[in-house]
Tab-separated table of C-alpha atoms and ligand atoms in Angstrom:
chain	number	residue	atom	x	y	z
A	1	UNK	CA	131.936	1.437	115.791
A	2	UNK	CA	129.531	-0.011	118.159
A	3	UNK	CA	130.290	-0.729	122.030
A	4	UNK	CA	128.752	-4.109	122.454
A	5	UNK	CA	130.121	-4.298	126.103
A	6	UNK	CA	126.787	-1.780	126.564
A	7	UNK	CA	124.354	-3.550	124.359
A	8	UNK	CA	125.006	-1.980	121.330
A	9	UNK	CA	123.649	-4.265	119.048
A	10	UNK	CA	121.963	-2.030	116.585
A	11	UNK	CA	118.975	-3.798	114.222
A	12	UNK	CA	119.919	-4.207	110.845
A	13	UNK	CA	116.582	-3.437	109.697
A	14	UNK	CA	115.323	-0.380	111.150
A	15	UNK	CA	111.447	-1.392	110.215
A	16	UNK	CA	111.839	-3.632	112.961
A	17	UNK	CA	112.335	-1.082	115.585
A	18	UNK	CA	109.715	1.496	114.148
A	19	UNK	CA	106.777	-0.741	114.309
A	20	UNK	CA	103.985	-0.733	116.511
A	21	UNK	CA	103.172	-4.124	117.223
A	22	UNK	CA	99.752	-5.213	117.810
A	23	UNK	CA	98.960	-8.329	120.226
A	24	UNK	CA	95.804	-10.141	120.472
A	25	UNK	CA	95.489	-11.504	124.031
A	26	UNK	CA	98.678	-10.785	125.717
A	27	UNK	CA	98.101	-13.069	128.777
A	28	UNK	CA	100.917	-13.338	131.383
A	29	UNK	CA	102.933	-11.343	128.959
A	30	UNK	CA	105.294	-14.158	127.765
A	31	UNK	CA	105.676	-12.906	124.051
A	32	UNK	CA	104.869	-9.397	125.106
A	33	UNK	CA	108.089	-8.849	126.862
A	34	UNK	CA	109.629	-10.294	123.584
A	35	UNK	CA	107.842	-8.019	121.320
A	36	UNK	CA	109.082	-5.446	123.578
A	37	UNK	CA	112.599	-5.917	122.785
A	38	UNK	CA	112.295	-5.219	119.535
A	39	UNK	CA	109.385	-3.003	118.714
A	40	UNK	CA	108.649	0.453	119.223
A	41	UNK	CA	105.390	-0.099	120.678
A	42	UNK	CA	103.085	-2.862	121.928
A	43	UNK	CA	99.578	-2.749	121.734
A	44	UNK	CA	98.031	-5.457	123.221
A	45	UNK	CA	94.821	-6.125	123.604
A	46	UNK	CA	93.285	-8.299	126.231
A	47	UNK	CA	89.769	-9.762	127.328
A	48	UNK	CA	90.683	-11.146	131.062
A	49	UNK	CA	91.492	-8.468	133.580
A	50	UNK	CA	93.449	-10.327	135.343
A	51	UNK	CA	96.152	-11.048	132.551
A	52	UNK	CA	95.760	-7.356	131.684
A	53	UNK	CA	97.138	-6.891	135.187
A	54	UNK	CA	99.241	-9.522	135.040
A	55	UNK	CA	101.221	-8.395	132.166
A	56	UNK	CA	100.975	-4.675	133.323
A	57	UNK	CA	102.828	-5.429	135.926
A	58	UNK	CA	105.351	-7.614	134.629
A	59	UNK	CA	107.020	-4.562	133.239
A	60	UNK	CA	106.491	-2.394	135.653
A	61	UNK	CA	109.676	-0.546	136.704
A	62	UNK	CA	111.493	-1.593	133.528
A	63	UNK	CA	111.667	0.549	130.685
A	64	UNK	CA	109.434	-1.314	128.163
A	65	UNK	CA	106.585	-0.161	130.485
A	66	UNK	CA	106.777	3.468	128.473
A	67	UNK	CA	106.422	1.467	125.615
A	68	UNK	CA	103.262	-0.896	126.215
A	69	UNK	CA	99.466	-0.375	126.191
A	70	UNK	CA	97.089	-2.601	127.157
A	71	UNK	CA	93.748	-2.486	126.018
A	72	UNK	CA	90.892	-4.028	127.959
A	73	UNK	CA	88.138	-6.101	125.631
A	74	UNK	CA	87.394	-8.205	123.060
A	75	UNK	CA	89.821	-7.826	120.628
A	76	UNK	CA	86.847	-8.520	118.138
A	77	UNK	CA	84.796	-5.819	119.397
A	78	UNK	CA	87.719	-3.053	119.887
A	79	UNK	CA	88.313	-0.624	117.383
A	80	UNK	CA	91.918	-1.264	116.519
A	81	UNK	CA	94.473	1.756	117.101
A	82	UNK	CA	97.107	2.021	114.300
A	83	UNK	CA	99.634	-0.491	113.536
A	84	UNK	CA	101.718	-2.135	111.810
A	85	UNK	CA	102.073	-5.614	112.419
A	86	UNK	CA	99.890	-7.999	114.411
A	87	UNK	CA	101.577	-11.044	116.633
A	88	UNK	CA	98.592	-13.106	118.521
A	89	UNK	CA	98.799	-17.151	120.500
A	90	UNK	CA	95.236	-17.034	118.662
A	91	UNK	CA	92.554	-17.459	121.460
A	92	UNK	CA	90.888	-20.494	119.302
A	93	UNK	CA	87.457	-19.176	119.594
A	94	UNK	CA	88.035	-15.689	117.743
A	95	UNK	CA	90.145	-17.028	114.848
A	96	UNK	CA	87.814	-16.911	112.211
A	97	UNK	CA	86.792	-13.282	112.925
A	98	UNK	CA	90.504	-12.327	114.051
A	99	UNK	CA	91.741	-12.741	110.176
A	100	UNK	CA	88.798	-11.429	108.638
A	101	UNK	CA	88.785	-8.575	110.972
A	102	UNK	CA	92.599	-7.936	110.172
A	103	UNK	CA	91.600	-8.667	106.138
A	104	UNK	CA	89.149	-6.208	105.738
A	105	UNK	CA	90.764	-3.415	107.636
A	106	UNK	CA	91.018	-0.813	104.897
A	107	UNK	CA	94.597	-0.315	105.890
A	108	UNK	CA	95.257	-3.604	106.819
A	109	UNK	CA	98.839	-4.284	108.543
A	110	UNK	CA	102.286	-5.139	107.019
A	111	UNK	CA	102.296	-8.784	108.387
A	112	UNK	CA	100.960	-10.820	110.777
A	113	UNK	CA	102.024	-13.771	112.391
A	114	UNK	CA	99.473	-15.800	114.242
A	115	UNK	CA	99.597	-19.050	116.000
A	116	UNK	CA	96.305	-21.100	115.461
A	117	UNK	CA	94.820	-24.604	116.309
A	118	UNK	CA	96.892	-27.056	113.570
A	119	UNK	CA	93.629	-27.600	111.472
A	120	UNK	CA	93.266	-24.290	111.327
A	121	UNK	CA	96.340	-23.258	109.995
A	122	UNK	CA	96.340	-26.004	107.768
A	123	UNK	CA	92.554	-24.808	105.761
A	124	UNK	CA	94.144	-20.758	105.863
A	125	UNK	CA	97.069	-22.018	103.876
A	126	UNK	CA	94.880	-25.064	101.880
A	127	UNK	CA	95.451	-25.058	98.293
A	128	UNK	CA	92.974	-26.192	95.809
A	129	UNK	CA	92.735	-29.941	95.483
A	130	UNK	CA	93.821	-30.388	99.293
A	131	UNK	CA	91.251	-32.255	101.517
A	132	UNK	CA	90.808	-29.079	103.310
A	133	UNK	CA	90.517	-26.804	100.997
A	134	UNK	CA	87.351	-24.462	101.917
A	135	UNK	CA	85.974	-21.216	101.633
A	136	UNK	CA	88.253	-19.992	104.319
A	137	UNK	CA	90.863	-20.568	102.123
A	138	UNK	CA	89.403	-19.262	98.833
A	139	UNK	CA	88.479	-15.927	101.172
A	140	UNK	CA	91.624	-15.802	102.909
A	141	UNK	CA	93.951	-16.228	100.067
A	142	UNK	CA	92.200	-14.234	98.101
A	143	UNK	CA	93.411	-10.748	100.730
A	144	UNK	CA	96.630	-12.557	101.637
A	145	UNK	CA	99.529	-14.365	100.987
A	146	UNK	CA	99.294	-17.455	103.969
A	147	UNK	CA	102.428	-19.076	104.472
A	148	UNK	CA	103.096	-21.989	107.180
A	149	UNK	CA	105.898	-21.049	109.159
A	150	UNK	CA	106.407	-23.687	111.914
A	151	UNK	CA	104.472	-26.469	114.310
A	152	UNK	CA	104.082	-26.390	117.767
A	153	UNK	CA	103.586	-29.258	119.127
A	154	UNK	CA	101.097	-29.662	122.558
A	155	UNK	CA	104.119	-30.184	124.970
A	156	UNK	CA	104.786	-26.366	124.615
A	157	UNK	CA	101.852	-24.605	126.325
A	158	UNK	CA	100.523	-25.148	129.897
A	159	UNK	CA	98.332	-26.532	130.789
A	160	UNK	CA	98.130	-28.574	126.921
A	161	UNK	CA	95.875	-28.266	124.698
A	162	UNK	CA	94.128	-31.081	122.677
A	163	UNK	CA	95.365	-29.994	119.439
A	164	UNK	CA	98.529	-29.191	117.716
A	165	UNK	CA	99.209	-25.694	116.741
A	166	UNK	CA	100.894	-24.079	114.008
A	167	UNK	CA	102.428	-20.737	113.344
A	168	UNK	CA	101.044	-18.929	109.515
A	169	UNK	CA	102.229	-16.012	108.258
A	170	UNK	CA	99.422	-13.636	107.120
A	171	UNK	CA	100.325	-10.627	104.376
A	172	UNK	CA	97.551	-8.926	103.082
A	173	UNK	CA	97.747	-7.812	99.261
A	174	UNK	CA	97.671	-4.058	98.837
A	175	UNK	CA	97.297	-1.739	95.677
A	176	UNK	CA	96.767	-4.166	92.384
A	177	UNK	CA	96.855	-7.214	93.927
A	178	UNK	CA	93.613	-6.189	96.198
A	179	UNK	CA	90.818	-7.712	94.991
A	180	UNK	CA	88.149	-5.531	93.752
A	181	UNK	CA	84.658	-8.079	93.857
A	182	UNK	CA	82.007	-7.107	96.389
A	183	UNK	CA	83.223	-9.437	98.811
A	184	UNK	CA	79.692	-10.059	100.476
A	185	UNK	CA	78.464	-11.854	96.985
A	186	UNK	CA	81.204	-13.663	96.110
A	187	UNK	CA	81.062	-14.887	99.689
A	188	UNK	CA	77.774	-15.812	99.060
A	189	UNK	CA	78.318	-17.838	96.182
A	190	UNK	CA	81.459	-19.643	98.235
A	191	UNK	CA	78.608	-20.479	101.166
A	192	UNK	CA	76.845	-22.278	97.773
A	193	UNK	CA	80.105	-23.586	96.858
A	194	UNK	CA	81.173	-25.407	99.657
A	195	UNK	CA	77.870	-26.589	100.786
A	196	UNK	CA	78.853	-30.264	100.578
A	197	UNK	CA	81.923	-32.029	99.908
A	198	UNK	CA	81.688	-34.377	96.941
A	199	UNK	CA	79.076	-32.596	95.274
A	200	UNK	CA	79.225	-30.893	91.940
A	201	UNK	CA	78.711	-27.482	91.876
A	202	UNK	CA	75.740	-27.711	89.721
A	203	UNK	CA	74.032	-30.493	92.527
A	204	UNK	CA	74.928	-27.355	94.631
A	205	UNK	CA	73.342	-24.837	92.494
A	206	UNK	CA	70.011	-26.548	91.220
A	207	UNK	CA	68.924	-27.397	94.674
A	208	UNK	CA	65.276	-26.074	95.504
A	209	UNK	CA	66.451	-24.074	98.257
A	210	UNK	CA	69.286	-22.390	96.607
A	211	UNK	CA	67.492	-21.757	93.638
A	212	UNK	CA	64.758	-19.743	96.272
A	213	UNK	CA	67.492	-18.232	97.710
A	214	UNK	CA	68.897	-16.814	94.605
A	215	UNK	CA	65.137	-15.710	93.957
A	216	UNK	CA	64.672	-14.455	96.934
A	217	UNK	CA	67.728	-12.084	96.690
A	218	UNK	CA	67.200	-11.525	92.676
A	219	UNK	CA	63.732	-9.362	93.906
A	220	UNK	CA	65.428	-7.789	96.576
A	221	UNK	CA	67.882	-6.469	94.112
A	222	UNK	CA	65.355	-5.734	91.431
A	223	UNK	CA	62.826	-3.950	93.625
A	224	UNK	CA	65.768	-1.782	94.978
A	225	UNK	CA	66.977	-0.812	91.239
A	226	UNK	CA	63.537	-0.678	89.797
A	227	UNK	CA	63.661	-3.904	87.511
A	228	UNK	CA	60.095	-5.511	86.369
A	229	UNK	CA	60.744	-9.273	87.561
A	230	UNK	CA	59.726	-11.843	85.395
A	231	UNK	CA	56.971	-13.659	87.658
A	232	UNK	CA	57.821	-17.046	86.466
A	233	UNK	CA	61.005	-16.991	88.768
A	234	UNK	CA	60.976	-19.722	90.998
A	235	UNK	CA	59.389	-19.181	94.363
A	236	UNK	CA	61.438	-20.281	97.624
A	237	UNK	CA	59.230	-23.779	99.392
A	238	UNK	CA	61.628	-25.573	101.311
A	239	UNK	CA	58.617	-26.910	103.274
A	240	UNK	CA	57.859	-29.792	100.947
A	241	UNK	CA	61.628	-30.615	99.885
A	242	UNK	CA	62.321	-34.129	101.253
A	243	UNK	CA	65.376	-34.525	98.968
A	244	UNK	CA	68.100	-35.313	101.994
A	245	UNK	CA	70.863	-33.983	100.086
A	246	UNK	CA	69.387	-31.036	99.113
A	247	UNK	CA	68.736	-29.385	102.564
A	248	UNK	CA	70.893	-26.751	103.366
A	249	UNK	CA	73.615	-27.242	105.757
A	250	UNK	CA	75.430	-24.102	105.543
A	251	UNK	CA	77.770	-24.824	108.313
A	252	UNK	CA	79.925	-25.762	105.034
A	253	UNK	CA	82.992	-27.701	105.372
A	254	UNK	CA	83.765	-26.316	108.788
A	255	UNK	CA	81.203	-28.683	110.308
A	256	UNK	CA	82.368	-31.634	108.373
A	257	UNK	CA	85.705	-31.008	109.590
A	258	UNK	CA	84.998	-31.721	113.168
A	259	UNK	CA	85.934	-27.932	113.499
A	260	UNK	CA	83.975	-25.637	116.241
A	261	UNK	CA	80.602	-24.685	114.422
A	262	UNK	CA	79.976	-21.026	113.066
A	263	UNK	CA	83.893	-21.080	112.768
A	264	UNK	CA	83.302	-19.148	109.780
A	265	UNK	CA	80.230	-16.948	110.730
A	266	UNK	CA	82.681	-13.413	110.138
A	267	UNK	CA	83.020	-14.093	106.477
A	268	UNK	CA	80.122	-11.608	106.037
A	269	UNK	CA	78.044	-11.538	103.022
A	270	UNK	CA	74.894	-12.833	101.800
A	271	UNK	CA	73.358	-15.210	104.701
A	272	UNK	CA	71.959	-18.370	102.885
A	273	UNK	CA	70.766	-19.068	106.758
A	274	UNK	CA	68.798	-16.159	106.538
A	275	UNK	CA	66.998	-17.525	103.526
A	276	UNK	CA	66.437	-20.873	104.376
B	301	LIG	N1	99.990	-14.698	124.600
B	301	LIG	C1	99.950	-15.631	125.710
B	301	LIG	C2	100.902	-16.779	125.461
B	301	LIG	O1	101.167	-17.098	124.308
B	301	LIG	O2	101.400	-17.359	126.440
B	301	LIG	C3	98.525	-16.146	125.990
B	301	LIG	C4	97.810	-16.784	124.835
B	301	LIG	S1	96.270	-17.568	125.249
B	301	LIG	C5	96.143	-18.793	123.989
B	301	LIG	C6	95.040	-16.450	124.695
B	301	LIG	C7	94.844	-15.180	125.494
B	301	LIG	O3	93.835	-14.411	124.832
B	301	LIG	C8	94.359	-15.353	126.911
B	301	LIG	O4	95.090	-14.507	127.757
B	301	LIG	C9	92.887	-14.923	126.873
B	301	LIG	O5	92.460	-14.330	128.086
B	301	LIG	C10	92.896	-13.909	125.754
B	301	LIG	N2	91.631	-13.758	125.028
B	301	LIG	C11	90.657	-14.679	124.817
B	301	LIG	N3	89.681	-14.178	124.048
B	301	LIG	C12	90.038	-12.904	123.745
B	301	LIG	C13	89.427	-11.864	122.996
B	301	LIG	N4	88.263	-12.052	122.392
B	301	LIG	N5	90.071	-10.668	122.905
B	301	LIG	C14	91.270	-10.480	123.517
B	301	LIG	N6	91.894	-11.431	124.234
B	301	LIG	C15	91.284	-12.623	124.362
C-alpha cells in the first residue's frame, strides 16, 4: 500500500510521531535533527546563544524548521512548555536539578531518556545494598522507574570528556504508583540517612546536632499548630560538640563519592544546613 520509492515509511507507532519532544541543551543540533525525524515537535532549550544559533540555522530552509523551537536559558530556570517526552546529552552541572525538576512536574512527561556522567547514572539506577546506593536513588526511584539503557564510552564526544557516560531511562510513576509522603520531610530524614557511610542509622540519629535539628524543627511545627512543647526537649549546641563523627557533613554520599559537591542541593526539603 505504501510507495517507499517516496519515503513512505509510515511509523508503526503513531505516539512516536505525535509527541512533542523536549531537549535540554540542544548544542550544534546533532540529536536535534534526529529528534526531528521522528517527532512532531522539538522543544529545545538552550543556555549558549551561540548553539541556539547554531542549531537554528542548521535547519533552516528544510522543513523540520516549522517544527523546532528553541528556547533561550537555563533550562533550570525556564518554565517548561508542554510535552511529552524529554531527550537531553545532560550538561553535567544541572543533572541533579534536571531529574528532580522533570520528577516533580505535576504532569511530569511520558519518558525521558537522558545521557549523564557514568557515576551518575550508575547512583539514579543504584539498588539497595549497591556501593552507591544514596538518597538520589531512594528519591529518584521512588517518582520513577530508572533503567540503564547503554554506555558511552569517552571516544564518542569531542572534545572527550574525563568520564564515561551512560544513557538511563527515566519514567515517572503516575496515578497509584505516585507516592503520596510530603516529599520535603522524607527528604529530610534521607539527608539524616545518608549522612555517613558505615554508620548505623541510630549513630545517625542520636547525634547532638541532629537531635537539635529535629528540636529545632519540632517547635517550629508546634508553634505553627498551637502545641504546648514540653521544655525538656533538647536544645540545639553544636558549639561544644567535639565528637568528630558527629559533625554534620550533609554533603551526604555525594561528597564521598568524589562527585561535584551540592550535586544534590534540588532535592528540596528540610535543610539540615540550615540548622547546623
Ligand atoms: N546535545 C548536544 C550533543 O549531544 O552533541 C550537546 C550536548 S552538551 C553535553 C550540553 C549542552 O547544554 C551545551 O550546548 C550547553 O551549552 C548546554 N547547556 C549547559 N547548561 C545548560 C542549561 N542550564 N540549560 C540549557 N542548556 C544548557
Amino acid at each position: 500500500k505504501f510507495n517507499t520509492n517516496v519515503g513512505q515509511h509510515i511509523l508503526k507507532n503513531p505516539g512516536v510521531a505525535d509527541d512533542t519532544v523536549l531537549e535540554i541543551g540542544p548544542g550544534t543540533g546533532n540529536i536535534t535533527t534526529r529528534i526531528l525525524e521522528k517527532a512532531r515537535k522539538c522543544i529545545a532549550i538552550e543556555l549558549d546563544p551561540r548553539m541556539a544559533a547554531e542549531v537554528t540555522k542548521r535547519v533552516q530552509g528544510t522543513p523540520a524548521q516549522k517544527k523546532l523551537e528553541v528556547l533561550l536559558g537555563d533550562a533550570i530556570k525556564t518554565e517548561f512548555p508542554p510535552f511529552d517526552v524529554c531527550i537531553s546529552n545532560t550538561p553535567y552541572q544541572i543533572s541533579s536539578p534536571l531529574v528532580f525538576k522533570l520528577l516533580s512536574m505535576p504532569n511530569p512527561p511520558r519518558t525521558a531518556v537522558l545521557m549523564f556522567q557514568k557515576e551518575f547514572a550508575q547512583r539514579l539506577v543504584a539498588r539497595p545494598g549497591d556501593t552507591l546506593y544514596c538518597r538520589l536513588s531512594v528519591n529518584a526511584q521512588f517518582f520513577a522507574r530508572i533503567t540503564h539503557v547503554l554506555k558511552v564510552g569517552k571516544a564518542n564526544f569531542k572534545p572527550p570528556p574525563q568520564v564515561e557516560s551512560a544513557v538511563v531511562r527515566i519514567t515517572p510513576k503516575t496515578g497509584a504508583e505516585k507516592p503520596k509522603f510530603n516529599f520535603a520531610e522524607m527528604d529530610g530524614m534521607l539527608r539524616i540517612t545518608f549522612t555517613r557511610k558505615n554508620r548505623t542509622l541510630r549513630a545517625s540519629f542520636v547525634s547532638k546536632e541532629v537531635l537539635a535539628m529535629l528540636a529545632r524543627n519540632y517547635r517550629v511545627y508546634a508553634s505553627m499548630n498551637g502545641i504546648d512543647v514540653d521544655d525538656s526537649l533538647v536544645e540545639g549546641d553544636a558549639g561544644d560538640d567535639d565528637d568528630d563523627d558527629a559533625d554534620m557533613d550533609m554533603d551526604d554520599d555525594a561528597a564521598a563519592d568524589g562527585e561535584a559537591q551540592g550535586d544534590d542541593e534540588e532535592f528540596g526539603g528540610m535543610d539540615v544546613d540550615d540548622a547546623a
